[in-house]
Tab-separated table of C-alpha atoms in Angstrom:
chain	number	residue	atom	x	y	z
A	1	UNK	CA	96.593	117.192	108.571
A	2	UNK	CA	98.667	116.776	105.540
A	3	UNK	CA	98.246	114.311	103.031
A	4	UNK	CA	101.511	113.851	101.375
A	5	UNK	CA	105.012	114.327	102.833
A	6	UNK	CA	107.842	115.624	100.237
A	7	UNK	CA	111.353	113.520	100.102
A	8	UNK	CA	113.226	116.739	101.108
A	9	UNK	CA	110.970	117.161	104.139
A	10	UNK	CA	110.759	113.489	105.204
A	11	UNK	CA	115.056	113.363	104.962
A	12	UNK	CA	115.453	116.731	106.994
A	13	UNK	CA	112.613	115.305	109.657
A	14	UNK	CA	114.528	111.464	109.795
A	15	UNK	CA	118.551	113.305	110.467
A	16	UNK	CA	116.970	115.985	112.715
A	17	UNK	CA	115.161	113.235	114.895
A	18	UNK	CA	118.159	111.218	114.917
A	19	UNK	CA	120.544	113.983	115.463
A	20	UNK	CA	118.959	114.402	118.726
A	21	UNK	CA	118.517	110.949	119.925
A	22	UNK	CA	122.355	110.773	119.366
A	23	UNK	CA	122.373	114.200	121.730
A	24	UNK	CA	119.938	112.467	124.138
A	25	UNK	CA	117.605	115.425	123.644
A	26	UNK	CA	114.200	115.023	123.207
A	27	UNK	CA	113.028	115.372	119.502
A	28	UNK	CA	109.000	115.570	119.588
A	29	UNK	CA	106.828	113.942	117.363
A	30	UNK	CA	108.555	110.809	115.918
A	31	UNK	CA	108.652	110.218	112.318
A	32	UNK	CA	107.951	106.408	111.531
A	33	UNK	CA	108.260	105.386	108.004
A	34	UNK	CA	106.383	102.132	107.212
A	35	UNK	CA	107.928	100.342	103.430
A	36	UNK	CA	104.513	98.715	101.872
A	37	UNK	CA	105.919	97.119	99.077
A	38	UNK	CA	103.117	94.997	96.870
A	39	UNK	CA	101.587	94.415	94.223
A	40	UNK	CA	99.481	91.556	92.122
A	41	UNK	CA	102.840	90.294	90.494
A	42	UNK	CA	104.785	90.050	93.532
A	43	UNK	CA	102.424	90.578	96.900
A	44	UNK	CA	105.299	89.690	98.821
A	45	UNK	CA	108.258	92.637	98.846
A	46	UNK	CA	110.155	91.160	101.363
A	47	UNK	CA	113.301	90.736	99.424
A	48	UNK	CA	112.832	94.319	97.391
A	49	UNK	CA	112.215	96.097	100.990
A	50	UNK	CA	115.924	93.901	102.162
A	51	UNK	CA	117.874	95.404	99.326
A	52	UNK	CA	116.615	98.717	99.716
A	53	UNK	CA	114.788	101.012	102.156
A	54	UNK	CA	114.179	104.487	103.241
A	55	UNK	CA	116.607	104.538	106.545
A	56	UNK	CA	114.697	103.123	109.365
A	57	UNK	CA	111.484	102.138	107.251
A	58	UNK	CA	109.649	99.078	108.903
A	59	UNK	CA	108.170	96.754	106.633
A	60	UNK	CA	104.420	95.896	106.182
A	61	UNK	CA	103.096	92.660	104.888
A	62	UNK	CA	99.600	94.319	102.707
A	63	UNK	CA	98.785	90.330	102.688
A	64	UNK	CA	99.154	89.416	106.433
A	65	UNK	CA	98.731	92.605	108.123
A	66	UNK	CA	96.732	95.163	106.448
A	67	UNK	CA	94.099	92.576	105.568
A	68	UNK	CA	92.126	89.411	107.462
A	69	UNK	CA	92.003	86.386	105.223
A	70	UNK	CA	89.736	84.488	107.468
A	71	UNK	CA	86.922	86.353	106.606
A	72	UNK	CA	84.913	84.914	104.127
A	73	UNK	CA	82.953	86.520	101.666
A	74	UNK	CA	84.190	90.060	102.034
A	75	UNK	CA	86.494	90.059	99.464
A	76	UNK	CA	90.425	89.064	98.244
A	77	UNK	CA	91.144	91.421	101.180
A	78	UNK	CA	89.053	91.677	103.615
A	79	UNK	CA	89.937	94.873	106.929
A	80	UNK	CA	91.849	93.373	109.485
A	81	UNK	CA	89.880	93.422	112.753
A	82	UNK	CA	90.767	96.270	115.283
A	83	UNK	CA	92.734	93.845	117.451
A	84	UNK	CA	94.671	92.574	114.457
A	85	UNK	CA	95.837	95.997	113.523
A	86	UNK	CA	96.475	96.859	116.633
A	87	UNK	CA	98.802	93.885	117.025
A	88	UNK	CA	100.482	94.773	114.160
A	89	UNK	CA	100.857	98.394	115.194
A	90	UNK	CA	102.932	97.980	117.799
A	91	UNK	CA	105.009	95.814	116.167
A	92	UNK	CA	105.782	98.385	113.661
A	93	UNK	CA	106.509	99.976	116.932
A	94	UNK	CA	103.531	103.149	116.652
A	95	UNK	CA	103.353	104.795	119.582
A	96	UNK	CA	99.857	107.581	119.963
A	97	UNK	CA	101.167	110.802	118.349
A	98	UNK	CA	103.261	109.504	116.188
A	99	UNK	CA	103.525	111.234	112.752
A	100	UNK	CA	103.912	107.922	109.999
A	101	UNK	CA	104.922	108.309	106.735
A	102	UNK	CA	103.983	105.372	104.559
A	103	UNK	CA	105.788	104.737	101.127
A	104	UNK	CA	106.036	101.412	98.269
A	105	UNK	CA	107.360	101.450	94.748
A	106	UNK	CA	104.010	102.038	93.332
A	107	UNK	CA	103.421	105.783	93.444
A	108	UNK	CA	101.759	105.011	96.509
A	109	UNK	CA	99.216	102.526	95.031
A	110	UNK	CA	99.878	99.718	97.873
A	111	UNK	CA	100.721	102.496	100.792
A	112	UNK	CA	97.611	104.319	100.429
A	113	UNK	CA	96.264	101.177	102.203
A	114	UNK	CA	98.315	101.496	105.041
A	115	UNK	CA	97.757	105.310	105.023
A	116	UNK	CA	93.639	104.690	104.667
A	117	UNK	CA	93.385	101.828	107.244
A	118	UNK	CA	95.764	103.586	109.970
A	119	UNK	CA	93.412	106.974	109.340
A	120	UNK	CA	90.721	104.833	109.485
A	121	UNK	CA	91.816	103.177	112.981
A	122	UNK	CA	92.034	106.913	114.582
A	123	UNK	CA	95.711	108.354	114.058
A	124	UNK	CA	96.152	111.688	113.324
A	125	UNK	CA	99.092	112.226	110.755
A	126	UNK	CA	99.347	109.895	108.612
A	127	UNK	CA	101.182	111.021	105.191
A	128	UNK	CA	102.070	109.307	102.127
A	129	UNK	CA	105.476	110.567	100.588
A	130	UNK	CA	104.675	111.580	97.274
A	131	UNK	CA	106.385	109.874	94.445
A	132	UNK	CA	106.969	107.196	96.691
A	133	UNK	CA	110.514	105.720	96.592
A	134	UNK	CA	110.921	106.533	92.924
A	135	UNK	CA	111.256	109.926	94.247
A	136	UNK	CA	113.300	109.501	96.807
A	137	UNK	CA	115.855	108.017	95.232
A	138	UNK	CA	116.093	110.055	92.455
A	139	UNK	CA	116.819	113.200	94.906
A	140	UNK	CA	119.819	110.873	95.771
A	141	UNK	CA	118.625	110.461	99.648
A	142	UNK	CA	120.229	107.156	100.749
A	143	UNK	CA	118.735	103.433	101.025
A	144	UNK	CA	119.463	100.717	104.025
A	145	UNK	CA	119.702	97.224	103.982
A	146	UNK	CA	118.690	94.693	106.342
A	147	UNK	CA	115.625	94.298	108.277
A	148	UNK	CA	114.574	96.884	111.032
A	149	UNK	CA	112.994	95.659	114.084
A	150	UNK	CA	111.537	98.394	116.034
A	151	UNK	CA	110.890	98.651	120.045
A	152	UNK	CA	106.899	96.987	120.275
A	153	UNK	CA	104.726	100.528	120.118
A	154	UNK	CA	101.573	101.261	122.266
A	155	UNK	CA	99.294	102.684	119.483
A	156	UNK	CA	95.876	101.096	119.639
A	157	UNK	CA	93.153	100.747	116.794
A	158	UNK	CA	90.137	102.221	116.998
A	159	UNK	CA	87.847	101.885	113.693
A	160	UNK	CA	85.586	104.855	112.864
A	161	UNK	CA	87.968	107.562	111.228
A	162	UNK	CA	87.185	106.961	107.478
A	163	UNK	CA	83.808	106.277	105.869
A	164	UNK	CA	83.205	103.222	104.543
A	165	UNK	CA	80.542	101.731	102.809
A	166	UNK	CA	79.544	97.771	101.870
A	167	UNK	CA	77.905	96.090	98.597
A	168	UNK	CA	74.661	97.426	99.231
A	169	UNK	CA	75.731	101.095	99.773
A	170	UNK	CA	77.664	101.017	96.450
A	171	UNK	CA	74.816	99.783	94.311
A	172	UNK	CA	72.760	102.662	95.626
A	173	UNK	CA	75.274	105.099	95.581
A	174	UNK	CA	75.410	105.673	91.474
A	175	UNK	CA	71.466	107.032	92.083
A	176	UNK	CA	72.294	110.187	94.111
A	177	UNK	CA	75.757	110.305	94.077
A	178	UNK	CA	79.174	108.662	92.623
A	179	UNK	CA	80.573	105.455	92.324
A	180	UNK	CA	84.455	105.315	91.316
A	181	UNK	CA	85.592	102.455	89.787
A	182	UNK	CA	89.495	102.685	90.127
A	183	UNK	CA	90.997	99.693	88.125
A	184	UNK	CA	92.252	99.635	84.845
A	185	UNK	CA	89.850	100.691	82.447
A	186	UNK	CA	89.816	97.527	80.368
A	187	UNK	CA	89.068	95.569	83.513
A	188	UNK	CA	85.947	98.233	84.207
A	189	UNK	CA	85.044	97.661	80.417
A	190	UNK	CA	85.110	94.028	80.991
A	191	UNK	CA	87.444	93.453	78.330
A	192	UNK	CA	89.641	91.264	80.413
A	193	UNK	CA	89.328	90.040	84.460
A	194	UNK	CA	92.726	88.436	84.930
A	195	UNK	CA	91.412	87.481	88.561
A	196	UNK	CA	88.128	87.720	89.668
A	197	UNK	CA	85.174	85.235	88.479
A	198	UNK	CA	83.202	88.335	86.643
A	199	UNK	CA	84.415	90.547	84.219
A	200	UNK	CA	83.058	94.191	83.907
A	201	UNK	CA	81.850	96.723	86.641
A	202	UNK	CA	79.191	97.629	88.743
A	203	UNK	CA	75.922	99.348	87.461
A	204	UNK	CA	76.343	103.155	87.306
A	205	UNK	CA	79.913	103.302	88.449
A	206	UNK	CA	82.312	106.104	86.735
A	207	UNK	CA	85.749	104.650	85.670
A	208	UNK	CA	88.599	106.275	87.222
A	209	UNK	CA	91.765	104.368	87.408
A	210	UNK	CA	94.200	105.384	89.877
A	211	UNK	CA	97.217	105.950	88.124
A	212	UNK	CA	95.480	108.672	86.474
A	213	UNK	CA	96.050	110.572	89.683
A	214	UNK	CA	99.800	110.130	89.219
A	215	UNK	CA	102.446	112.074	87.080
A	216	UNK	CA	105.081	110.051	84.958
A	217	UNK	CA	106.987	110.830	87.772
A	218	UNK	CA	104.907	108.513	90.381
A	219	UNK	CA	103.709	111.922	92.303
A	220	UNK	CA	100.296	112.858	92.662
A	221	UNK	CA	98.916	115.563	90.415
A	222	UNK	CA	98.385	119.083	91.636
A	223	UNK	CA	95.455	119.479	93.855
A	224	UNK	CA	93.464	121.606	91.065
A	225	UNK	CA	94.491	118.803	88.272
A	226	UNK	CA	92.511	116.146	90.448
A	227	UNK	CA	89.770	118.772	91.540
A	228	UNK	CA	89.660	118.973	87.820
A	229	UNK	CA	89.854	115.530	86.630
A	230	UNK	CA	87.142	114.660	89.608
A	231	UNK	CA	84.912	117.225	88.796
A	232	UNK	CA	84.282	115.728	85.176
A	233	UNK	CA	83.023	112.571	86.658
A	234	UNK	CA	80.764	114.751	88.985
A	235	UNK	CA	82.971	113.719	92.056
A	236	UNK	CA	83.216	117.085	93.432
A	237	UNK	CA	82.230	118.922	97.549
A	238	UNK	CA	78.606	117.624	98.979
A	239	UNK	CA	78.032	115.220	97.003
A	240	UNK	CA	78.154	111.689	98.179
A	241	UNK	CA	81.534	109.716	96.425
A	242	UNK	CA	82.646	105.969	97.009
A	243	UNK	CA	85.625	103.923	95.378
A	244	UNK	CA	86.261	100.660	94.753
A	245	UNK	CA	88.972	98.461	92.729
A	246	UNK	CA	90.013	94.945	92.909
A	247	UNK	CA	90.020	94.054	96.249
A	248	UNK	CA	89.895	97.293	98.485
A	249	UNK	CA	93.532	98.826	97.355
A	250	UNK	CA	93.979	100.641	95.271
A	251	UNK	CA	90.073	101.827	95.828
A	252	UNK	CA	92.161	103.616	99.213
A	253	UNK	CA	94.920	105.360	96.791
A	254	UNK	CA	91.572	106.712	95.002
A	255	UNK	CA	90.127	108.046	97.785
A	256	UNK	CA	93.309	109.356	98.799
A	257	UNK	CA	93.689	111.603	95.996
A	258	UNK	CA	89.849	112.666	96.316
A	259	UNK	CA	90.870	114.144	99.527
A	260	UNK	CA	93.443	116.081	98.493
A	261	UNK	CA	91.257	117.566	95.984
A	262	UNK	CA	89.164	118.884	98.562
A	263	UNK	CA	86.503	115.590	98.044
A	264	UNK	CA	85.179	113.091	100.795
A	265	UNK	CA	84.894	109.552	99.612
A	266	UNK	CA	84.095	106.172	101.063
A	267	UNK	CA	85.806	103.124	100.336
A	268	UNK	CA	84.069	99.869	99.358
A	269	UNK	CA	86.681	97.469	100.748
A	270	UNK	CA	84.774	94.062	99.536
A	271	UNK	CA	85.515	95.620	95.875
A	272	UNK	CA	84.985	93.815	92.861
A	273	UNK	CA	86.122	90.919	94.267
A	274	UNK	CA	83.322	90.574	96.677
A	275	UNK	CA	80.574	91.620	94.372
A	276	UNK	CA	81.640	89.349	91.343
A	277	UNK	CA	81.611	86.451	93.614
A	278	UNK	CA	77.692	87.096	95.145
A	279	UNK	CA	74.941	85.709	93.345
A	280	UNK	CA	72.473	88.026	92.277
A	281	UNK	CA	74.773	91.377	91.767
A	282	UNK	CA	74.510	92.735	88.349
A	283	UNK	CA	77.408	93.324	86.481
A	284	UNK	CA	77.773	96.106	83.470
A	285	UNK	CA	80.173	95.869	80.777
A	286	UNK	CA	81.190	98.694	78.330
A	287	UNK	CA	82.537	101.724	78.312
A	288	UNK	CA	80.203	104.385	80.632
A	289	UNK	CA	76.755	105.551	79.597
């Protein structure tokens, strides 16, 4: 299944499908759009996703929804449980065969969350539209207002889709294969940890921030420019990849973009924030050796 879902195709898709509810026809596959606006400066987008959506677009809460904060010792954001997500789910009203499109205002860096943890739970076509809502709006395409409440969905979880690995995994990893690191790079170097109790990175990891997958534009770079950019840090076909970040998301955008070079990864959701908090994990600092 696709990846990434152009502006221009998502707009035709949305009027087509609602062109024919309007006829009472039957339109197929539903389009669902799901607005994941977050980030570390503002983690709630609640009033950005009010004054501005793609038409339709349900919101997400990353915080609540996409994550289980009464898990302790897995990380800043820990996987919701099956039954959580599926709760949530079907109140973003996903029904089983549902094509979702998942968007933010962070060239995708919050969505690919949403896009890795619904893949993850066992739907089929999930897409990220590239350039996010930077893009869309520069093509002109319109915005709503207002909150969207959808009819409850049926969709149900069911964890297994995407490889993941935990703390253990990812200190091996670096031995046979590679570990991304996918913060900033002066948070990998351990030059500054604005957050977590640790500065610096984990043993043998490879830094690869995430917005080096991105344009100035907020797309995603051609799949040969991340095949290319990948291969230099030896993340290329049959060899054994992982990510992780902060907390588990941008890790998801990383792995993300490994895919659509052609490259399986897992995703270490406990992150940096697990391992700088457990006693005993080394911690490197420096650029890469």
């Amino acid at each position: 299944m696709p990846i990434l879902i152009q502006h221009d195709e998502l707009r035709e898709r949305l009027a087509g499908e609602r062109l024919a509810a309007e006829r009472g026809a039957e339109a197929g596959t539903r389009t669902v759009v799901l607005d994941v606006r977050w980030s570390l400066a503002v983690p709630d987008g609640t009033e950005a996703y009010l004054a501005g959506h793609v038409p339709g677009a349900v919101y997400v809460d990353l915080d609540r929804e996409l994550a289980d904060h009464d898990a302790v010792g897995e990380g800043r954001h820990p996987l919701p449980s099956e039954q959580a997500l599926t709760a949530a789910m079907r109140r973003w009203g996903l029904r089983d065969g549902d094509t979702v499109v998942v968007t933010d205002d962070l060239g995708n860096q919050s969505a690919a969350r949403a896009w890795w943890l619904l893949r993850h739970a066992g739907l089929a076509d999930v897409r990220m539209l590239d350039g996010a809502l930077a893009a869309w709006r520069a093509a002109g395409h319109p915005l709503d207002t207002g909150w969207v409440s959808p009819e409850p969905g049926d969709a149900t979880a069911r964890f297994g889709g995407m490889p993941v690995i935990d703390a253990d995994a990812a200190a091996a990893l670096p031995s046979g294969g590679v570990l991304l690191d996918a913060r900033a790079g002066e948070r990998y170097r351990g030059e500054v940890e604005p957050i977590d109790p640790r500065a610096g990175h984990i043993p043998g990891a490879r830094s690869a921030p995430s917005g080096g997958s991105l344009d100035a534009s907020g797309r995603f770079l051609p799949a040969d420019a991340l095949r290319e950019r990948f291969a230099a840090l030896g993340a290329v076909p049959g060899v054994a990849v992982g990510a992780y970040c902060g907390s588990g998301v941008t890790a998801a955008h990383a792995v993300a973009a490994l895919a659509i070079a052609g490259v399986d990864a897992a995703l270490y959701p406990g992150s940096w924030s697990q391992w700088s908090r457990e006693e005993g994990r080394p911690v490197a600092t420096g650029p890469e050796t």
